[in-house]
Coordinates of C-alpha atoms and ligand atoms in Angstrom, one line a residue:
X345 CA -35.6 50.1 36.9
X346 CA -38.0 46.9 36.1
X347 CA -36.4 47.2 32.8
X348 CA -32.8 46.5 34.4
X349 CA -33.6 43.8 36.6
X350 CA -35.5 41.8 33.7
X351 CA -32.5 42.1 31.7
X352 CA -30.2 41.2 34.6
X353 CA -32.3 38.6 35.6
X354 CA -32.2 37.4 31.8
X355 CA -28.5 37.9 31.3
X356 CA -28.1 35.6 34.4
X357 CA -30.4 32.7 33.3
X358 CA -28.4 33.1 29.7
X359 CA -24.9 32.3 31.2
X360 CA -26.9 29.2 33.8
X361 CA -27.6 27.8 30.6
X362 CA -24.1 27.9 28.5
X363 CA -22.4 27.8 31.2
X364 CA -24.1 25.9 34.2
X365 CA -26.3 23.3 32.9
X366 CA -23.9 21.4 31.1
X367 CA -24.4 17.6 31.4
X368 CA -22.8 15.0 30.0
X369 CA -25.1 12.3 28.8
X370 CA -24.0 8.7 28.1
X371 CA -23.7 7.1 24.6
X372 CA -26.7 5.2 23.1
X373 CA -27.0 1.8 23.9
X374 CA -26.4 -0.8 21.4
X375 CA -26.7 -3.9 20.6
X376 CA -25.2 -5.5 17.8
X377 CA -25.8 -8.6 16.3
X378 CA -23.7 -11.1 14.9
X379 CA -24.0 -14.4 13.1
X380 CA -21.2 -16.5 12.4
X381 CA -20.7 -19.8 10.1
X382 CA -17.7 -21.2 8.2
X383 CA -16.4 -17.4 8.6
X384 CA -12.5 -18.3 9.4
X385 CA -11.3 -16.7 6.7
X386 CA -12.9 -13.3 7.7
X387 CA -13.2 -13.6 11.6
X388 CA -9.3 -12.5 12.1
X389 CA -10.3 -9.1 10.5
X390 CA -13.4 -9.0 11.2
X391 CA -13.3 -8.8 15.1
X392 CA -10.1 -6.8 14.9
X393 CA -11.4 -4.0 12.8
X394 CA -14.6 -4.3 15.0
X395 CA -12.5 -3.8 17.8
X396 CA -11.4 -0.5 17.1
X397 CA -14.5 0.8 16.5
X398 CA -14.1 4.2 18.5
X399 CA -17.4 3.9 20.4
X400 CA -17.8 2.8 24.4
X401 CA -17.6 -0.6 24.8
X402 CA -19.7 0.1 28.1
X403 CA -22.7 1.3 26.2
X404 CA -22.4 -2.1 23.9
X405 CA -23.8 -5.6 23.8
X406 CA -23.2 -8.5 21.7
X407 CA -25.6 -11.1 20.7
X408 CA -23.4 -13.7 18.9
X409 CA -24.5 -17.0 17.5
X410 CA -22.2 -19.6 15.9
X411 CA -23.4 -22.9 14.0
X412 CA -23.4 -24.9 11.6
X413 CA -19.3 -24.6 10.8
X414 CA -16.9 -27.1 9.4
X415 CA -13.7 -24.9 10.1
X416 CA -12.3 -23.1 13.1
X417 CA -15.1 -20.2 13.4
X418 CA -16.1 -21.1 16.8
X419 CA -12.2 -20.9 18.1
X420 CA -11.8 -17.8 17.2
X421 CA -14.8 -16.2 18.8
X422 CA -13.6 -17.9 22.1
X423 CA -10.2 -16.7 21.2
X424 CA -11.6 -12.7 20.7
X425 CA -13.9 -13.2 23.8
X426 CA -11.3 -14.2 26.1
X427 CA -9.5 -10.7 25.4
X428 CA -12.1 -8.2 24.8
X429 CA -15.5 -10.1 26.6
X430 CA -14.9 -7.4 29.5
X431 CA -15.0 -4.2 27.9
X432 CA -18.5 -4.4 26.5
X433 CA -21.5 -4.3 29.2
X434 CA -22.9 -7.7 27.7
X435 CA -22.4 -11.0 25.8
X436 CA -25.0 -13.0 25.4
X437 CA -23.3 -16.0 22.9
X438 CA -24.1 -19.5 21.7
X439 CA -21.4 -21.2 19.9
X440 CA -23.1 -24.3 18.7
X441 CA -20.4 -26.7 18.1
X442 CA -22.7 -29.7 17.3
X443 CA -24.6 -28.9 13.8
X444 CA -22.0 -29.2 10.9
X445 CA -24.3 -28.8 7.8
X446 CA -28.6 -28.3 6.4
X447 CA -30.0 -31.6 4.6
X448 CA -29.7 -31.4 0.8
X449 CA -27.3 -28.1 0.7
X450 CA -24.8 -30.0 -1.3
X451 CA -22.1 -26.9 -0.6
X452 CA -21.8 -24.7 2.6
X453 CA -22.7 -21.6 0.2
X454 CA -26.2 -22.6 -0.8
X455 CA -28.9 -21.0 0.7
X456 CA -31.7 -24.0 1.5
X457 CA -34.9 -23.1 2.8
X458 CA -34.1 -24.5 6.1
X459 CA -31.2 -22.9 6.7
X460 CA -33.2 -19.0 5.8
X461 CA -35.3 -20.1 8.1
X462 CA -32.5 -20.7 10.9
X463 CA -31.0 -17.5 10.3
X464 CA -34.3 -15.9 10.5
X465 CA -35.2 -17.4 13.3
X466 CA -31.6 -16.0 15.3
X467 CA -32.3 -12.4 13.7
X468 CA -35.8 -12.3 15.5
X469 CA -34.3 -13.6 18.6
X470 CA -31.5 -11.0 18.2
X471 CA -34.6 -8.4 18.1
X472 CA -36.7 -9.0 20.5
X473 CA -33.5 -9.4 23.1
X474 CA -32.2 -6.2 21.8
X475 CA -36.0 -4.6 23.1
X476 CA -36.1 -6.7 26.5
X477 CA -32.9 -4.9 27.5
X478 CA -34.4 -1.7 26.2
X479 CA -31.4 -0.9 23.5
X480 CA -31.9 2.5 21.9
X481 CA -30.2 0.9 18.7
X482 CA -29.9 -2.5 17.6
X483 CA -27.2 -3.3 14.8
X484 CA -27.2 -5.9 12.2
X485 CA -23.8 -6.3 11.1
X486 CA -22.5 -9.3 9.1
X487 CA -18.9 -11.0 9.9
X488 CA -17.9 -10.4 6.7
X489 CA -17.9 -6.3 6.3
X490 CA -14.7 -4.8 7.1
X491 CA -15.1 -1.7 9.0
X492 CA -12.3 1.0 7.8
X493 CA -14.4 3.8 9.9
X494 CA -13.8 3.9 13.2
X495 CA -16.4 6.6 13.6
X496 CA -18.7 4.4 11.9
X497 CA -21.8 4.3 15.0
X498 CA -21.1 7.8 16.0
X499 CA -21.4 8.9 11.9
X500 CA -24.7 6.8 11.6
X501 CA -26.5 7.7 15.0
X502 CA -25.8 11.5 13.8
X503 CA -28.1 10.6 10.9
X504 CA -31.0 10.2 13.6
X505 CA -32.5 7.8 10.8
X506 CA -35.0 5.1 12.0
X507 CA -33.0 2.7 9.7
X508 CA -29.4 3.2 8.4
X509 CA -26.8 1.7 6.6
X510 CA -23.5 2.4 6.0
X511 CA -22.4 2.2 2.0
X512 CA -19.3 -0.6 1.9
X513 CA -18.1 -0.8 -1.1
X514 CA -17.4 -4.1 -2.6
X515 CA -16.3 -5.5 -6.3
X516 CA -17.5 -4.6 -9.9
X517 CA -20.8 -2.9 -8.8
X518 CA -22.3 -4.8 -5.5
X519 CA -23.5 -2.9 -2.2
X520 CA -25.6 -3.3 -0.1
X521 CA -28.6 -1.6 -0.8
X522 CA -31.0 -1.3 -3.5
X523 CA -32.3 1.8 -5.1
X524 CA -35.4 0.0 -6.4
X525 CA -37.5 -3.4 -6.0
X526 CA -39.6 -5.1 -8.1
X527 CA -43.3 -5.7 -7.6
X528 CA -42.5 -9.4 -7.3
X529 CA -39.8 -7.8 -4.7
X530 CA -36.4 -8.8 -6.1
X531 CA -33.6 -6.5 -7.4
X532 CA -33.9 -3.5 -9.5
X533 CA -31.2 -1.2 -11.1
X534 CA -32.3 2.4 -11.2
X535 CA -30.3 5.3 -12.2
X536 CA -29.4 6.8 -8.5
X537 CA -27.5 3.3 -7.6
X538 CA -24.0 4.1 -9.5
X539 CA -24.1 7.7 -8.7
X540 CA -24.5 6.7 -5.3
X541 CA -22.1 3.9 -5.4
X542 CA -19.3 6.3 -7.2
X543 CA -19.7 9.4 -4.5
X544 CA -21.1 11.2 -7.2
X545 CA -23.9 11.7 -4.5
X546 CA -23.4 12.0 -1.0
X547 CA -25.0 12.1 1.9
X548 CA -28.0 9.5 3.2
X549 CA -30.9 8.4 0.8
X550 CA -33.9 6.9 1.2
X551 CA -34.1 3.2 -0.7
X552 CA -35.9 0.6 -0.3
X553 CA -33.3 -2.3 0.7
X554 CA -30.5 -2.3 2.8
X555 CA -28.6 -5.0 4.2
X556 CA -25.3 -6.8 5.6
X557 CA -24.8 -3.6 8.0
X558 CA -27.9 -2.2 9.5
X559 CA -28.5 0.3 12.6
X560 CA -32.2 0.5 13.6
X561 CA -33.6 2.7 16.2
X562 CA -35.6 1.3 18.7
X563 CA -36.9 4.5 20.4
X564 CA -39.5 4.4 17.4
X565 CA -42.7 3.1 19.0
X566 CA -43.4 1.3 15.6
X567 CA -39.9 -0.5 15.3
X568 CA -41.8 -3.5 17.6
X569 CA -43.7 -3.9 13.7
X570 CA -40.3 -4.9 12.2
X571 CA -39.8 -8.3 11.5
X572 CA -37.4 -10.9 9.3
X573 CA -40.3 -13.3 9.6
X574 CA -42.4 -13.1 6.8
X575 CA -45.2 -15.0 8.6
X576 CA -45.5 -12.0 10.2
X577 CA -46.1 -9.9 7.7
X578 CA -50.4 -9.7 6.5
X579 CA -50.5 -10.7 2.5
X580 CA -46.6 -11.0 2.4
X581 CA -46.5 -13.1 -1.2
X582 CA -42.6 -12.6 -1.6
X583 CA -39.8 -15.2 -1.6
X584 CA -38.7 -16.9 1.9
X585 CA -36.0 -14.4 2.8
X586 CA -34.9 -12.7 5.6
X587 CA -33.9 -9.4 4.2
X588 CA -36.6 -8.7 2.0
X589 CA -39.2 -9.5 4.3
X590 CA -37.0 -7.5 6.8
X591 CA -37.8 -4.4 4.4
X592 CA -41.2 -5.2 3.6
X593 CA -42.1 -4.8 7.6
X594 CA -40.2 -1.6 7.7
X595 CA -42.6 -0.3 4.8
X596 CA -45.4 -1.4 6.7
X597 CA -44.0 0.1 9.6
X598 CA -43.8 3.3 8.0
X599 CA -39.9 3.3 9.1
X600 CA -37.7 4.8 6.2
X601 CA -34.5 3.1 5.3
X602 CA -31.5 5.2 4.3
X603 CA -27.8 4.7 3.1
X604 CA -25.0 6.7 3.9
X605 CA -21.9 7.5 1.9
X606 CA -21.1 10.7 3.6
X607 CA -17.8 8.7 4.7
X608 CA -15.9 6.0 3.3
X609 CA -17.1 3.5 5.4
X610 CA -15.4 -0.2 4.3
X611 CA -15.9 -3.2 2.2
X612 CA -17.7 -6.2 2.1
X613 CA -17.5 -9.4 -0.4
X614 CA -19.8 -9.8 -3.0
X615 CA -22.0 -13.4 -2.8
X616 CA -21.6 -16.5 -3.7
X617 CA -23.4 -18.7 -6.2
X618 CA -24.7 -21.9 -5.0
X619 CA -21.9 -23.1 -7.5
X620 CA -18.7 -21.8 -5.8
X621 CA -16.4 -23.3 -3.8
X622 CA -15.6 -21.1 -0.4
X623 CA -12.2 -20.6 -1.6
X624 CA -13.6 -18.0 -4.0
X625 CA -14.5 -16.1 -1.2
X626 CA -10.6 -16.3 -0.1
X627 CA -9.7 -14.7 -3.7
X628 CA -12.2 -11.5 -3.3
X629 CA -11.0 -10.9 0.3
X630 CA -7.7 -10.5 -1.6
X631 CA -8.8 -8.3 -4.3
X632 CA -11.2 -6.0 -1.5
X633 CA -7.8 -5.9 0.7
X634 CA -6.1 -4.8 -2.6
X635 CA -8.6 -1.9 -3.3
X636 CA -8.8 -1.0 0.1
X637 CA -5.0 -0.7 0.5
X638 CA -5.4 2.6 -2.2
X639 CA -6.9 4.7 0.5
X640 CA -6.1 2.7 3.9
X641 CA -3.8 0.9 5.5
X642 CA -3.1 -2.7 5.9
X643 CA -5.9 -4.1 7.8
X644 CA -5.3 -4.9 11.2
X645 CA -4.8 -8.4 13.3
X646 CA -5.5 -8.5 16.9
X647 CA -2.5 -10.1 18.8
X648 CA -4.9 -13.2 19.8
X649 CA -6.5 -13.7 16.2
X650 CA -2.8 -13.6 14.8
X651 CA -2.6 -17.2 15.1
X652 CA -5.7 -17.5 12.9
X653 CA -4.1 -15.4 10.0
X654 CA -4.8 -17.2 6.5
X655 CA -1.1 -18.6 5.2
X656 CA 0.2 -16.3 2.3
X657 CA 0.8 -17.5 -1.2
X658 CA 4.0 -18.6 -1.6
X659 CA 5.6 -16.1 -3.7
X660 CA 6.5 -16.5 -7.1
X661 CA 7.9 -14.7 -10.2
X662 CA 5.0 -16.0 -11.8
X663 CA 7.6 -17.2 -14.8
X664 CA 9.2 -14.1 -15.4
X665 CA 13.0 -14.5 -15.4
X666 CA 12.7 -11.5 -12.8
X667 CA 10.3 -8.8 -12.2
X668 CA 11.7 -5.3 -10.8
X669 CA 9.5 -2.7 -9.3
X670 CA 10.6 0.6 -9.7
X671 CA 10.5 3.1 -7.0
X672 CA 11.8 6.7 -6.6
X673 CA 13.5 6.0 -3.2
X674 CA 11.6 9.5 -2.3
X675 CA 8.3 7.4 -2.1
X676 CA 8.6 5.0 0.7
X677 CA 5.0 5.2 1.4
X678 CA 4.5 3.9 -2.4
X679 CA 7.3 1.3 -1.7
X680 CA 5.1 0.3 1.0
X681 CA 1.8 0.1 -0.4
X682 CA 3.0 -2.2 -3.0
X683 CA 4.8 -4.5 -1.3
X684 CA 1.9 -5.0 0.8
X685 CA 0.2 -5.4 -2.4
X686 CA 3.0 -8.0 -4.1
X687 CA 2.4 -9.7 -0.4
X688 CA -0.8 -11.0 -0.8
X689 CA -0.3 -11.9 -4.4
X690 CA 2.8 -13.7 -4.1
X691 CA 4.4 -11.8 -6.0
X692 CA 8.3 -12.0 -5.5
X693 CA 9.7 -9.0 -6.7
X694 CA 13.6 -7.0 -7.1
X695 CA 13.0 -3.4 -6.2
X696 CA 14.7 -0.8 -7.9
X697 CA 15.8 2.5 -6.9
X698 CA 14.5 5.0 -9.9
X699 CA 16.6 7.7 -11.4
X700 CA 15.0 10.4 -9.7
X701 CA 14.8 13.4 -11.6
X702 CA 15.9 15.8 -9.1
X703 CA 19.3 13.6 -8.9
X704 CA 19.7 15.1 -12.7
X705 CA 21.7 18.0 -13.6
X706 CA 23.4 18.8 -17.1
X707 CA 26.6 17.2 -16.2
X708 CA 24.9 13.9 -15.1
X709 CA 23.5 14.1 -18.7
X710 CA 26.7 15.1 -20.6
X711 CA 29.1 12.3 -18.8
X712 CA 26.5 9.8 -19.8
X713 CA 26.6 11.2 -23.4
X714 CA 22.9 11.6 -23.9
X715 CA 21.9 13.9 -25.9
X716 CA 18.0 15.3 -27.1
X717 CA 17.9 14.3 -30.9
X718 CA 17.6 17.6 -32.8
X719 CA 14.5 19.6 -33.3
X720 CA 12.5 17.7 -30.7
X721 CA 10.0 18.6 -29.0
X722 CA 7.5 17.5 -26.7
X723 CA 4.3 16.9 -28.9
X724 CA 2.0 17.8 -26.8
X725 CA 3.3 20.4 -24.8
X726 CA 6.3 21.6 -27.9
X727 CA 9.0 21.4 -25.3
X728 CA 12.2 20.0 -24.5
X729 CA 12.4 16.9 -22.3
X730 CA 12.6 17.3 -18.9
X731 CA 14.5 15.8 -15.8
X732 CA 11.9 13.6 -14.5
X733 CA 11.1 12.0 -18.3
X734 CA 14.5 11.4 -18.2
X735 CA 15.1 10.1 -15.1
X736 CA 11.7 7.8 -15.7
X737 CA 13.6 7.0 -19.3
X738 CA 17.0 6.0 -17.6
X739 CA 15.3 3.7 -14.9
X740 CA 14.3 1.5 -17.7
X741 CA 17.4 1.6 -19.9
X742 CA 19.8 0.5 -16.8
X743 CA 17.1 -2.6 -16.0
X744 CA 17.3 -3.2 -20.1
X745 CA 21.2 -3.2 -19.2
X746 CA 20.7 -5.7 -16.6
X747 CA 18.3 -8.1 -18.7
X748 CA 21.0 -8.3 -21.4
X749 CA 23.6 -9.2 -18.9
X750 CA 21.7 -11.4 -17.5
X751 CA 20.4 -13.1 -20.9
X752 CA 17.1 -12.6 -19.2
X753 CA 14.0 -13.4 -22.0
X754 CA 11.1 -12.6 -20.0
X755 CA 10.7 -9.6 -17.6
X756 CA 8.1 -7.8 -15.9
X757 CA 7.8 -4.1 -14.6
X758 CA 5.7 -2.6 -12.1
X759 CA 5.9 1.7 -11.7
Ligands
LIG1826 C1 -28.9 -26.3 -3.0 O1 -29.9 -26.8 -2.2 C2 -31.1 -27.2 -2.8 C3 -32.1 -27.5 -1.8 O2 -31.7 -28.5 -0.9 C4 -30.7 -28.4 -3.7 O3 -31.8 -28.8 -4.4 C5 -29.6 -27.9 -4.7 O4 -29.2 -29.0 -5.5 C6 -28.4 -27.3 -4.0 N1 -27.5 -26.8 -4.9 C7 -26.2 -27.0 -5.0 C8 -25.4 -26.3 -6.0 O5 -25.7 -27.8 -4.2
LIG1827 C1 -42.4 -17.2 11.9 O1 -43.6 -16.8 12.5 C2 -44.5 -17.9 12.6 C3 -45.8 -17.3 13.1 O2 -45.6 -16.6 14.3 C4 -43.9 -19.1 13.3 O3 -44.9 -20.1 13.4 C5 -42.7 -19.5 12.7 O4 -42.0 -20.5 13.4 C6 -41.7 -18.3 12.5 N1 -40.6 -18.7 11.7 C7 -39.3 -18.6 12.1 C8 -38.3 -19.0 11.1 O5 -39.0 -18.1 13.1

């Protein structure tokens, strides 16, 4: 009889618990952290694909600062704010509109000591406000990484890492994170940094940089050791830099640093060499919207930011006589993808429906009096020809046709 009532009394406090004591919590609070200068040509983009990010505003505040620019950064923030300031539970922004450039720069993308310092100084300030308003998470995220993850925050808190990064994929073989550091602290390839970069492993690792995009979690008593600040730091003897001595504390700290490539998480440019001229920044924003067309769509403008669009190349033939892009009228999403594509470039194109080889039957063949040349056969596979290598044969011999009626002498083709 005590048996039953223990097991009754059991069998009740099992459903209280599945069924009963089900609370909702809220989200982590975050604040993210953004720093902004001579970024016009990202902002639109930026801020829109940030505002998508499927996460509740409620539960987020920004920390922006905005300085030394000589373009229309500081407009478009104000722009973005106007529409989307209520949604998140704080902004706590300073668009300086006064300081234009650092003494002895020369160009806006050299890095002077005084201006590492600057941004130093803001990242600590971004810190130490993201503890006085007791934020579980505080996120580092540059103006120039294109989020394509809308699950990006809920993906990373998952990880319950003290320090995570999302991979963004960027050109040739940039990211940001490292796989090794030197003893003098600077840059070392190992032989997990492709596989990682490639997907060839996924999942999050432990490394010993990251940067541009970084989610720390507060709750860790020792996250109040972190520091950008290398003055901080006992014996630091690296180089004046925010992110390495940013890593250095988090060493001390004993909090690990991971990067995840679980998801495909965006892009972001590679740098710049004191050399360059920011308008080589406008070319790889074309070539990462380019690669990141492959897998996702066209990246989004918010209806205020529209304004703020950069002006497409005018569109060219780029001295062909004509260039024809053949599409299988089947493929519309292809059709789309590369005008998209021929967009950007400027590239000013004459579509042309393919012979699809579905269209193709025997009598098609016969009435235009083609005919397989005896014996042939495939070499590889030792077959006849089929439809489709005819159709893809016949798409090309009808723009030839064209080209000679039109005396044409140079032509391109895009498939
Ligand atoms: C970058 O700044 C440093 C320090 O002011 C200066 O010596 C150097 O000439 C600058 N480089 C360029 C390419 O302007
Ligand atoms: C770094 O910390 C030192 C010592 O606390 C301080 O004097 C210095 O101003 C700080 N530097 C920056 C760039 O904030």
């Amino acid at each position: 009889m005590k048996l039953i009532k223990f097991l009754f009394i059991f069998v009740f406090l099992y459903f209280v618990c599945i069924f009963g004591l089900h609370y909702e919590r809220k989200s982590h609070s975050v604040l993210v952290a953004l720093f902004c200068r001579n970024k016009e040509h990202t902002l639109p983009y930026f801020l829109s694909l940030f505002s998508q990010i499927n996460y509740p505003k409620y539960r987020i505040s920004l920390f922006i600062r905005s300085d030394h620019n000589q373009d229309q950064t500081n407009e478009i923030i104000r722009d973005w704010l106007a529409v989307n300031e209520k949604h998140y539970h704080s902004i706590d922004v300073i668009l300086d509109e006064k300081s234009i450039g650092y003494f002895g720069e020369g160009s806006i993308t050299n890095w002077t000591s005084q201006r590492f310092n600057h941004i130093i100084k803001l990242k600590e300030e971004a810190l130490a406000k993201a503890m006085q308003i007791w934020a579980d998470y505080i996120w580092f995220l540059d103006v120039d990484v294109f989020i394509l993850e809308p699950d990006i925050l809920l993906f990373l808190i998952k990880e319950k890492k003290p320090i995570a990064a999302p991979m963004l994929k960027s050109l040739d073989t940039y990211s940001n994170y490292w796989c090794g550091m030197s003893s003098s602290y600077w840059y070392v390839r190992t032989d997990d940094y492709l596989p990682i970069l490639d997907y060839k492993k996924t999942g999050c690792f432990n490394v010993p940089m990251v940067h541009s995009s970084v989610l720390i979690d507060l709750t860790y008593i020792d996250s109040i050791k972190l520091t950008f600040n290398s003055s901080r730091i006992p014996n630091y003897d690296g180089p004046l830099d925010d992110i390495i001595a940013f890593a250095i504390s988090a060493k001390i700290a004993d909090l690990s640093m991971f990067v995840c490539n679980h998801e495909k998480f965006g892009f972001l440019p590679p740098p710049l060499d004191p050399e360059d001229d920011i308008k080589v920044e406008y070319q790889h924003i074309t070539e990462l919207k380019l690669e990141s067309l492959i897998k996702f769509p066209l990246w989004p403008l918010s209806k205020e930011l529209r304004k703020y669009s950069l002006p497409l190349q005018e569109k060219s033939k780029l001295g062909f006589d004509n260039i024809y892009l053949i599409n299988l009228r089947r493929r519309p999403d292809r059709l789309k993808r590369m005008m998209q594509s021929f967009n950007e470039l400027g590239i000013e194109s004459e579509v042309f429906s393919a012979i699809d080889g579905k269209d193709i039957n025997a009598n098609y063949i016969k009435k235009l009096g083609i005919k397989q040349l005896n014996n042939y056969k495939d070499p590889w596979w030792k077959r006849d020809m089929k439809y489709g290598e005819i159709g893809c044969f016949l798409s090309h011999y009808f723009i030839w046709q064209e080209i000679v009626q039109n005396k044409y002498e140079k032509v391109s083709f895009f498939l």
